[in-house]
XYZ file of C-alpha atoms in Angstrom:
600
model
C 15.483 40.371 -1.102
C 15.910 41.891 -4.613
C 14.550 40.571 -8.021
C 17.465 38.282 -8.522
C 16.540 36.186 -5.656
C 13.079 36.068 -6.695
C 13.814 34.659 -10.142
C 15.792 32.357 -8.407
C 13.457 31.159 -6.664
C 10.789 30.944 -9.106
C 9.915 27.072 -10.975
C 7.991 27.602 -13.945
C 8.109 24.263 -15.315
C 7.701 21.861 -12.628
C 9.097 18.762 -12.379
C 7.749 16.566 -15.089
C 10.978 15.612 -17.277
C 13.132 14.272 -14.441
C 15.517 17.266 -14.867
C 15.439 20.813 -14.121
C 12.284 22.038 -12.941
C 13.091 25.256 -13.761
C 13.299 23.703 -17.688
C 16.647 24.763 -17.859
C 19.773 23.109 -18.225
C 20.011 19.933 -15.457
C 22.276 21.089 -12.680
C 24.946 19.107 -11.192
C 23.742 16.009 -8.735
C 24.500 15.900 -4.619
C 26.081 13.861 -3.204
C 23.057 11.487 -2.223
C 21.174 12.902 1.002
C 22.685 15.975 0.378
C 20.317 18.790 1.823
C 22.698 22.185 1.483
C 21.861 25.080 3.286
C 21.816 28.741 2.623
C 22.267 31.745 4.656
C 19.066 33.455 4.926
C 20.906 36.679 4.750
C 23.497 35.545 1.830
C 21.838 35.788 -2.198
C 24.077 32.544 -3.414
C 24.810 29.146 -1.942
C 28.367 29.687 -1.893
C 29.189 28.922 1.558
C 26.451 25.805 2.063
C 28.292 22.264 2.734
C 26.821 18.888 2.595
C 24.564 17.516 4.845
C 26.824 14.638 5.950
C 29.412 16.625 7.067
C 31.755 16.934 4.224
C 31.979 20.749 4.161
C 32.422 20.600 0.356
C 31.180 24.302 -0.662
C 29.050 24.905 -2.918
C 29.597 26.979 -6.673
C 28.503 30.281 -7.221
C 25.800 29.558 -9.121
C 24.237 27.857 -6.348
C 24.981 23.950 -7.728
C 26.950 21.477 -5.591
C 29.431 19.677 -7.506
C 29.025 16.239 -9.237
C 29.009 13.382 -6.892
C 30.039 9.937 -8.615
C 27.080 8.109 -9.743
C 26.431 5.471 -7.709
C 24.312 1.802 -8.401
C 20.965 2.609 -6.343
C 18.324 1.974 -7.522
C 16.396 4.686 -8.669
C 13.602 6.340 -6.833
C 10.830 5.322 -8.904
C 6.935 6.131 -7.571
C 4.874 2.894 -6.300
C 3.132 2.750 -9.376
C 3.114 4.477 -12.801
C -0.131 5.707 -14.243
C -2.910 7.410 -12.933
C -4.644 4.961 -13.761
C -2.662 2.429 -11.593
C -2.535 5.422 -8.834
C -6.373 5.683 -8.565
C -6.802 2.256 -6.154
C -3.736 3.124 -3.885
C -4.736 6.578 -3.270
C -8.456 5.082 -2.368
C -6.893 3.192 0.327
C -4.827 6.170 0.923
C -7.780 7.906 1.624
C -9.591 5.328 3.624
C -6.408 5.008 6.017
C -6.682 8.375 6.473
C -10.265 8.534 7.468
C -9.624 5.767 9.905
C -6.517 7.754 11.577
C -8.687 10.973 11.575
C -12.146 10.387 12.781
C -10.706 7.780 15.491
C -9.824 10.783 16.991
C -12.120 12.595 17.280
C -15.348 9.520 17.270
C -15.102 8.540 21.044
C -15.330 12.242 21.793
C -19.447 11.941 22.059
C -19.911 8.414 23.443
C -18.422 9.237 26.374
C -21.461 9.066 28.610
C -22.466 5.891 27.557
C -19.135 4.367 27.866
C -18.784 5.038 31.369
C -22.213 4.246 32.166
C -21.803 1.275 30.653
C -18.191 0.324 31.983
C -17.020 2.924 34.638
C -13.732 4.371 35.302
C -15.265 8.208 35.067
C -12.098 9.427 36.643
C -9.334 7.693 34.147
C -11.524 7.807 31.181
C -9.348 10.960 29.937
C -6.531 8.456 28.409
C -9.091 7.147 26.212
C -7.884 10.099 24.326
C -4.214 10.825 26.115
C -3.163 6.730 25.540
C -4.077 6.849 21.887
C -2.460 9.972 21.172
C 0.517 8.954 22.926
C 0.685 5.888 21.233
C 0.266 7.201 18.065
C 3.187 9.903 18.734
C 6.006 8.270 19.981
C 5.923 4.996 17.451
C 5.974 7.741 14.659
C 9.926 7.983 14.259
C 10.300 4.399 14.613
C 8.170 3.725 11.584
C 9.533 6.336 9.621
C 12.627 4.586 9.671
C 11.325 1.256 8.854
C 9.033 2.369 6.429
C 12.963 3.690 5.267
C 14.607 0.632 5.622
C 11.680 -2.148 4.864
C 9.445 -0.094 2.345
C 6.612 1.584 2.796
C 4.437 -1.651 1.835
C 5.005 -3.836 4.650
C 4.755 -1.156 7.148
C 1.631 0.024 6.210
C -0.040 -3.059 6.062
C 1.458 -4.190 9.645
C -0.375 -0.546 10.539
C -3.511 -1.486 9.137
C -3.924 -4.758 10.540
C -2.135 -3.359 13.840
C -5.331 -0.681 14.043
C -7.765 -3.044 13.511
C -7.035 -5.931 15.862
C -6.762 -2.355 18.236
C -10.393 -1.814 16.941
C -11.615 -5.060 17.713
C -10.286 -5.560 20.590
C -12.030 -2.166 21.810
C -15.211 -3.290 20.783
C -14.900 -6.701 23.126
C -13.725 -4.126 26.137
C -15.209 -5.631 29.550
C -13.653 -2.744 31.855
C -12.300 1.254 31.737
C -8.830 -0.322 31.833
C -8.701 -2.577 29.232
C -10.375 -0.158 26.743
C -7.592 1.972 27.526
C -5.164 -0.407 26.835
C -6.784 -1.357 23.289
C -7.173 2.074 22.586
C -3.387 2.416 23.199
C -2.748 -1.062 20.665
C -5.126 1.250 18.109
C -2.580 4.152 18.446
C 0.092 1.866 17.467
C -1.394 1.179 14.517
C -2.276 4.677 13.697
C 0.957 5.541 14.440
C 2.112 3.826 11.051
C -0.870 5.173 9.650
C -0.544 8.971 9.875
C 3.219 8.671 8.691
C 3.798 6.207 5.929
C 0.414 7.531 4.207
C 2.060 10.806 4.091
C 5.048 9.352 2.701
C 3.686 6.882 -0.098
C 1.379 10.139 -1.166
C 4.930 11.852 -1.841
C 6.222 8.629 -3.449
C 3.810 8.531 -5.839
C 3.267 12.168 -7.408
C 6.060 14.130 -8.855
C 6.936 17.259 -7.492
C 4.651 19.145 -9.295
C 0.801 17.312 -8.507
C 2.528 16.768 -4.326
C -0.272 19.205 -3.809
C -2.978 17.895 -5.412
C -2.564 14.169 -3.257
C -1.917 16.333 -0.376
C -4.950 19.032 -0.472
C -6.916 15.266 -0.812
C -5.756 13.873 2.120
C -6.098 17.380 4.222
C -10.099 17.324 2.734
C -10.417 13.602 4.076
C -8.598 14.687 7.625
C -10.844 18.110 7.686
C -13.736 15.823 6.918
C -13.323 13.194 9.505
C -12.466 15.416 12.338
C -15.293 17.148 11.848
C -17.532 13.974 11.099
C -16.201 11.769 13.433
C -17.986 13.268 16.758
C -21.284 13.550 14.833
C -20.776 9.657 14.045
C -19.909 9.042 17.655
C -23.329 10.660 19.156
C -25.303 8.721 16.630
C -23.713 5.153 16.622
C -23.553 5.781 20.426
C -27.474 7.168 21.045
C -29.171 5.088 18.676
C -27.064 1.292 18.150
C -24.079 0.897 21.026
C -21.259 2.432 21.730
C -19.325 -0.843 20.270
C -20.206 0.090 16.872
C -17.527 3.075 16.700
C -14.853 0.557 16.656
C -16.202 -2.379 14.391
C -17.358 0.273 11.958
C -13.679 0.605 11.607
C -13.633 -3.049 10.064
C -14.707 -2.994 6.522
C -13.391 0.440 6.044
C -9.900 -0.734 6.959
C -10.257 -4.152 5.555
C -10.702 -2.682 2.442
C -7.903 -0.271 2.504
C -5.838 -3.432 3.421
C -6.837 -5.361 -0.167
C -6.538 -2.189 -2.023
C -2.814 -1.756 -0.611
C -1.589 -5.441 -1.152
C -3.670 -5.719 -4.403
C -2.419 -2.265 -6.435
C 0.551 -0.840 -4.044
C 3.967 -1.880 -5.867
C 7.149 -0.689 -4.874
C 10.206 -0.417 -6.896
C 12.787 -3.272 -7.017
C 15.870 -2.248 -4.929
C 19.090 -3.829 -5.038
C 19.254 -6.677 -2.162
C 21.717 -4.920 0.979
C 24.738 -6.418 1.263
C 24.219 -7.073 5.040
C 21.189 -7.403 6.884
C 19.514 -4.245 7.320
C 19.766 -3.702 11.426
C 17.112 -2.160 12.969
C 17.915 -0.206 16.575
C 15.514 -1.524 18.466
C 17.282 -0.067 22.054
C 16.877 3.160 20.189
C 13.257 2.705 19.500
C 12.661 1.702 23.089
C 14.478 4.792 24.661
C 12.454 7.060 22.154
C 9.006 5.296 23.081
C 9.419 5.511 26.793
C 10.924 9.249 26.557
C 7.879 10.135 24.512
C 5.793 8.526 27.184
C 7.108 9.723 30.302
C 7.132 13.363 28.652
C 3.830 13.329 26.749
C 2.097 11.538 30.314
C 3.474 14.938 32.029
C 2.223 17.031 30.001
C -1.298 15.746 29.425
C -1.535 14.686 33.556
C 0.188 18.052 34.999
C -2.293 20.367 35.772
C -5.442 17.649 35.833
C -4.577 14.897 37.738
C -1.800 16.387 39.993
C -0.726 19.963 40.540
C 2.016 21.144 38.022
C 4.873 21.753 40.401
C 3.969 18.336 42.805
C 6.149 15.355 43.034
C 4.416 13.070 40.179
C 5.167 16.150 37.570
C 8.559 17.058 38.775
C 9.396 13.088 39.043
C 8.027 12.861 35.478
C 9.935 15.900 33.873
C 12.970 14.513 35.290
C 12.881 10.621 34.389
C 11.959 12.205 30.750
C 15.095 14.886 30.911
C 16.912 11.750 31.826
C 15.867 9.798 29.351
C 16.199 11.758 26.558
C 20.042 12.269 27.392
C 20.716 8.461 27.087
C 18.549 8.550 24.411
C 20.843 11.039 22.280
C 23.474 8.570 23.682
C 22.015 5.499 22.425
C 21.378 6.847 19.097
C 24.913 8.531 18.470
C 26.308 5.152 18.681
C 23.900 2.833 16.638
C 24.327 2.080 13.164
C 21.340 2.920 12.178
C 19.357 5.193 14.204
C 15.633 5.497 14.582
C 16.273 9.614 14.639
C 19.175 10.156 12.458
C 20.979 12.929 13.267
C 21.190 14.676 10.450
C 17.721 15.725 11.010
C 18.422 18.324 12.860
C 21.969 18.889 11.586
C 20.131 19.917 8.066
C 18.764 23.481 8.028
C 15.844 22.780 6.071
C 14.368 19.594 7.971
C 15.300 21.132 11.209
C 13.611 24.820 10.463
C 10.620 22.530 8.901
C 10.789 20.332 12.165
C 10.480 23.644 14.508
C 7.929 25.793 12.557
C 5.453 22.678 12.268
C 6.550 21.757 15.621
C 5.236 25.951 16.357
C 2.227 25.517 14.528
C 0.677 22.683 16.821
C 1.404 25.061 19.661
C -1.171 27.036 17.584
C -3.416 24.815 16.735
C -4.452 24.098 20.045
C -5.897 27.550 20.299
C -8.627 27.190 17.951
C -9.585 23.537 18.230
C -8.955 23.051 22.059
C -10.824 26.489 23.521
C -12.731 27.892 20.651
C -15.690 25.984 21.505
C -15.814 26.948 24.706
C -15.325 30.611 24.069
C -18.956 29.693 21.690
C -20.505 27.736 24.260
C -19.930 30.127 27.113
C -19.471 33.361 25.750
C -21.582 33.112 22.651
C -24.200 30.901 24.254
C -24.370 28.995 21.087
C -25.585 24.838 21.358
C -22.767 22.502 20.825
C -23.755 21.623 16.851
C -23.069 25.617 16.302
C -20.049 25.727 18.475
C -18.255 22.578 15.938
C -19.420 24.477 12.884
C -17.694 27.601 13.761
C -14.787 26.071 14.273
C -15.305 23.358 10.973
C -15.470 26.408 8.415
C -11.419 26.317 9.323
C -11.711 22.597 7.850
C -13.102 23.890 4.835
C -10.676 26.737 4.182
C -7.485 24.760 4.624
C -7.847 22.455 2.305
C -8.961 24.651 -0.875
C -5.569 26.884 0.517
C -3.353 24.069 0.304
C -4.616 22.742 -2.711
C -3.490 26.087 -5.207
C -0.532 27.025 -2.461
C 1.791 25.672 -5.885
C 0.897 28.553 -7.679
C 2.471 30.705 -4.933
C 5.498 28.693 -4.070
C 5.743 27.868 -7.764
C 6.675 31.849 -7.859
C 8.068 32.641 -4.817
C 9.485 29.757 -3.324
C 8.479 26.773 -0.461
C 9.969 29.505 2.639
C 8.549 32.473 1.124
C 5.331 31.027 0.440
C 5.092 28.983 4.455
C 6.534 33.061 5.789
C 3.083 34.372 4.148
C 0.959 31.721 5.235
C 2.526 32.112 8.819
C 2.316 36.286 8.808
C -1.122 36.161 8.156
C -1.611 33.388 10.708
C -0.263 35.949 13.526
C -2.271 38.680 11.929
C -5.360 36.359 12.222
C -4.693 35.352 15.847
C -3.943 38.604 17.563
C -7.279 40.059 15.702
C -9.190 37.243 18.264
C -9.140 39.334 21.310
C -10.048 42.678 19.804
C -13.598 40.924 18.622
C -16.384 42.814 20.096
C -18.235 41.262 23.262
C -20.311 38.958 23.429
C -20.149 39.689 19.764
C -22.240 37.805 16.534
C -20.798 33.774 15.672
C -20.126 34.989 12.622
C -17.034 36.994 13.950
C -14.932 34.359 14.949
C -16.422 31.786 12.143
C -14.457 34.403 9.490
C -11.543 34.667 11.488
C -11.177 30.711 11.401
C -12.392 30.647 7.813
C -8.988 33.400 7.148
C -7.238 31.217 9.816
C -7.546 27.863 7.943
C -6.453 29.535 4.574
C -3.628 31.582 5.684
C -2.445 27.619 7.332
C -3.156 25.774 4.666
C -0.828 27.869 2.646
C 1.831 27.764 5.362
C 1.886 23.577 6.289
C 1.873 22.160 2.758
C 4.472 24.139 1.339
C 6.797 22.902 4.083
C 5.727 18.973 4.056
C 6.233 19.074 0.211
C 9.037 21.170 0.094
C 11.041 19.221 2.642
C 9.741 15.844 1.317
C 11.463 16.873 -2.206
C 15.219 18.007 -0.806
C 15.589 14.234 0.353
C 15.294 10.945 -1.667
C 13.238 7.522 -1.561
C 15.525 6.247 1.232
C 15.314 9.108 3.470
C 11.619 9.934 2.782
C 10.001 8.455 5.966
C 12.208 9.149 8.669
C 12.116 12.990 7.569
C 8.512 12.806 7.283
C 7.563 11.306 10.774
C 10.134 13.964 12.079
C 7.804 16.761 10.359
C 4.780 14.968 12.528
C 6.350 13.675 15.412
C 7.513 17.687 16.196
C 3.644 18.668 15.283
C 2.209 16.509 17.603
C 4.660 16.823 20.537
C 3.881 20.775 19.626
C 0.131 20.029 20.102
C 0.730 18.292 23.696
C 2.700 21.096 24.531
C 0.282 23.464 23.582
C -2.480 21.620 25.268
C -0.373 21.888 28.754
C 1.222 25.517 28.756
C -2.785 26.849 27.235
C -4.742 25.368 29.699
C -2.621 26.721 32.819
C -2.528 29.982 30.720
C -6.714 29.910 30.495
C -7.002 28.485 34.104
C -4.505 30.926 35.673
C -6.490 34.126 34.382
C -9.623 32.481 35.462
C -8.030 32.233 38.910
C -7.202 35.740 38.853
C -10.533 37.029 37.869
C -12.322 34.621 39.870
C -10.252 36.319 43.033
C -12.527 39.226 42.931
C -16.093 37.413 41.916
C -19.137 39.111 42.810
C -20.531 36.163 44.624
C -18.200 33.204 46.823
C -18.241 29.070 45.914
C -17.806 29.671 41.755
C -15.684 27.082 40.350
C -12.383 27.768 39.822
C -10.865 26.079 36.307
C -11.975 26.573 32.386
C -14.233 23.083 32.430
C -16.016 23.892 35.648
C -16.711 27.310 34.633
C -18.185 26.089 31.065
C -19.868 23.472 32.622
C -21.733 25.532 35.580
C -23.092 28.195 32.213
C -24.671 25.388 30.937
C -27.258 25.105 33.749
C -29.009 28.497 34.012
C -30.126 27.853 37.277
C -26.684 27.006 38.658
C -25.352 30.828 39.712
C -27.139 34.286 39.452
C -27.384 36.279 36.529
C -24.740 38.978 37.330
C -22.522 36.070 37.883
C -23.080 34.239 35.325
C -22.418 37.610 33.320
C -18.386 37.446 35.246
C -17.841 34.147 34.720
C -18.858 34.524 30.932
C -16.274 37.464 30.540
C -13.535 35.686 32.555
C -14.099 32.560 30.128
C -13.728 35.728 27.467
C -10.648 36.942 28.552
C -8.685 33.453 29.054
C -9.549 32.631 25.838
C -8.114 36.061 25.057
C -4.899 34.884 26.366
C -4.621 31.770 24.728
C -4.942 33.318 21.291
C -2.385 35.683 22.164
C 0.054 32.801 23.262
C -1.171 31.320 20.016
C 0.187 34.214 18.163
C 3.576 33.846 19.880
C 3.728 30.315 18.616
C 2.961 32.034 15.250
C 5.888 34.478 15.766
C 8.102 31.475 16.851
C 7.178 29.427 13.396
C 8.209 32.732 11.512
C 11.158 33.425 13.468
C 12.274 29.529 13.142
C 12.146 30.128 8.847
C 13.639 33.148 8.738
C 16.437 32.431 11.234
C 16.748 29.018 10.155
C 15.634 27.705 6.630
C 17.994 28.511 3.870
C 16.914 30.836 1.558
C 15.821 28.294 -1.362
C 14.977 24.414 -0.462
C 17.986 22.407 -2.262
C 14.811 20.188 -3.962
C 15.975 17.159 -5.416
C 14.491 16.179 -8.640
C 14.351 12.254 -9.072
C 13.270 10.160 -11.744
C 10.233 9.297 -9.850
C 9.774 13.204 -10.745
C 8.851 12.191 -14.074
C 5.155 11.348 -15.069
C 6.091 8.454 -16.797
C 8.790 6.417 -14.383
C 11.431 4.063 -15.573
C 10.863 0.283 -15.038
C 11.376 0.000 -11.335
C 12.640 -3.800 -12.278
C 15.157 -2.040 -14.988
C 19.019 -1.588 -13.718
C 19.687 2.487 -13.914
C 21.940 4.242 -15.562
C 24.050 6.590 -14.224
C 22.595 9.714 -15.099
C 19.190 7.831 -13.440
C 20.904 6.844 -10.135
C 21.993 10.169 -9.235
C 19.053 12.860 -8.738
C 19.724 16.594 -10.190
C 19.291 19.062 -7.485
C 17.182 22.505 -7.953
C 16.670 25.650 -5.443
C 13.160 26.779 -4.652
């Protein structure tokens, strides 16, 4: 990579006249929902094509030749000033919040929900139905969010999550909280996605991480909040109270969104948009059938037993007629050039990598404090919330990197120092101080908060308004399939070395699996000293493991961008690029219906 490439990829004016961003001359527009490679290996564009298929090269100086202008509308932001910004991202914000801390709030009010309705042995999918839910309803709002506007979708999410919340709160029995908790996920579902999507609607390319560091502080802050909420609404008022606190928070997120969100006028279709509703079912119950595998195998049935093996093979199933299904509808619910572009498909894997990841820290670090450390619970979550407070700061001046060096470059740094971070876990003295894995998740959350945004805002910016959602509930659908996955193939990592070092324990009848073994170190009493000493190191050395296999997720994320993503992200600059937007109402011009194209 020589100094041509990096001047290449360098923007050093941002995007703020709705031309170049590099402040040079305006380069010649896609065709629209172009997204042209490069070969990693290969300094020009040359031999990119366009994303639909049309194989038309690209020129040597890395432009794609002039499309005919076309009469769409243009791309303009859901409102104009900051000034008329400041409500929506409030309810932004407060969506957020909701879709964060709901999943993390039940966490501590466990006890007193099953004391109080039962079900101790199914009270797991309080957790596993929301998450699900939440997952597979992702793509399927993407697209309508592409096809309907971002507006109504939201709002159907909001009101969706709070009749879920409600409905919670009037629970008589285990199973119908479970089943409200699964209506919530829908809800949250459109949540987690469209919010993600309006935030890149309404900042030009150059604040994107300014809305988006926001939104990370609000997530960082709820996930850490929400359990600490949970334990007090649940100990001190009723367990109730953690959904109908949800109430006025959403309600006003609701009037701030129908009040101040406006979307730009778009010419009316002329047909009906369709909506592929057998696509949407086959991608729901494939989601379900897979995600219920991989959350049940291991827990509630043995991994290789018939439930799992008639599970991974109704989902295998599945997803073929799924791919079916969606080849022949007219307008799929996962289109397929999502995977047949370079950069949303290397974006797709590497975040899809980095939930494998994730689950190492947030899954069995507390643990590894609990039972190694011997640290109380409220010191476990704060050495693992210092990676909250990291991120966020990371993401929010990652633009001054990728600003030099590019969106891959940038995400490749973030990523190295990710695996650097990860495979220094297991060489930390034992038992060791707190403060030795509280900086390595402090380094941890920077080196990822440098790595994810880059990626959601560069990919967000190589496609335009009508393509916005579906690639951005892509980006999380692969993260949080990636975090399921993790969740499964980690804990039979951790529980398989426990098994092996449990083989040769100095005393008989220790439990045998990661929660038994925390849970018997919490009562002194329960086993000898010298045992409790071997079941403290064995907890040591499967958490070992997982951060290893969390560092191979890392490698796979870095081998996905440099195998995969081109070279520069083809970013589209729009006029919604500009800080002051034409009159969404106003019929374009030519030169404003087709976006200019730039490489970063």
């Amino acid at each position: 990579m020589d100094g041509t490439d990096d001047r290449n990829d360098a923007d050093t004016g941002g995007a703020g006249t709705g031309g170049s961003d590099t402040g040079g001359a305006e380069t010649s527009p896609p065709a629209p929902g172009a997204d042209a490679g490069t070969d990693p290996g290969s300094d020009t564009e040359a031999d990119s094509a366009a994303a639909d298929g049309s194989g038309t090269p690209a020129s040597a100086d890395g432009t794609t030749p002039a499309a005919p202008a076309t009469p769409a509308a243009p791309a303009a932001p859901a409102t104009t000033t900051p000034r008329g910004r400041r409500p929506v991202v409030a309810a932004l914000m407060l969506g957020m919040a909701l879709a964060a801390i709901d999943g993390t709030i039940v966490s501590t009010a466990v006890p007193q929900i099953v004391g109080d309705l039962g079900g101790f042995t199914v009270f797991s999918w309080l957790f596993s139905g929301y998450l699900l839910a939440v997952t597979v309803t992702l793509p399927l709002y993407g697209k309508l969010s592409d096809t309907f506007g971002r507006k109504p979708v939201l709002i159907a999410g909001i009101i969706l999550f709070l009749v879920g919340s409600l409905l919670c709160a009037a629970a008589w029995n285990m199973a119908a909280l479970i089943a409200f908790r699964i209506v919530q996920g829908l809800g949250g579902g459109a949540l987690q996605g469209t919010i993600q999507t309006i935030a890149a609607d309404l900042y030009p390319l150059k604040e994107r991480p300014r809305i988006q560091a926001r939104l990370s502080t609000v997530w960082a802050t709820s996930s850490v909040a929400g359990p600490v909420a949970g334990g007090l609404l649940a100990g001190y008022a009723d367990w109730r109270w953690i959904f109908l606190i949800n109430l006025p928070v959403g309600a006003v997120a609701l009037w701030l969104v129908v009040r101040h969100l406006q979307e730009p006028s778009r010419p009316r279709p002329a047909t009906r948009p369709r909506v592929d509703w057998a696509g949407a079912l086959a991608v729901f119950a494939t989601g379900a059938l897979l995600l219920t595998a991989l959350v049940q195998g291991g827990v509630a049935w043995p991994w290789f037993s018939a439930p799992s093996l008639g599970l991974f093979g109704a989902s295998a199933l599945l997803a073929a007629l799924t791919v079916v299904i969606e080849r022949r509808a007219a307008e799929p619910i996962i289109p397929g050039w999502v995977w047949r572009r370079r950069t949303i498909a290397s974006v797709n894997l590497a975040l899809g990598a980095m939930g494998l990841l994730m689950v190492a820290p947030t899954v069995f670090l507390p643990t590894y404090a609990q039972s190694v450390l011997g640290l109380g619970p409220i010191a476990a979550g704060f050495v693992l919330s210092v990676m909250t407070l990291s991120w966020p700061v990371s993401a929010a001046f990652s633009d001054r990197v990728y600003n030099r060096i590019g969106f891959r470059r940038t995400a490749m740094l973030g990523m190295g120092a990710a695996l650097l971070i990860l495979l220094a876990f297991p060489l930390l003295p034992y038992p060791g101080e707190a403060w030795h894995p509280a900086l390595l998740m402090l380094l941890l959350g920077a080196a990822l908060g440098l790595f994810q945004l880059p990626l959601i805002v560069g990919v967000q910016s190589t496609v335009g308004w009508a393509e916005r959602g579906t690639t951005t509930a892509s980006v999380l659908f692969c993260r949080q399939v990636g975090q399921s996955i993790g969740a499964a193939l980690f804990g039979a990592i951790a529980n398989g070395v426990l098994a092996a070092r449990l083989l040769d324990a100095p005393v008989d009848g220790l439990p045998g699996d990661l929660d038994a073994v925390a849970r018997t170190l919490e009562d002194p009493g329960a086993v000898s000293s010298a045992a409790a000493e071997y079941l403290r190191r064995a907890v040591d050395a499967a958490v070992d493991h997982v951060y290893v296999g969390a560092a191979g997720a890392a490698a796979l994320a870095l081998l996905a961008l440099i195998t995969l993503a081109p070279r520069r992200f083809p970013v589209i600059t729009e006029p919604s690029d500009s800080p002051t937007a034409p009159d969404p109402a106003a019929t374009p011009t030519a030169s404003e219906a087709a976006p200019a194209r730039q490489d970063r």
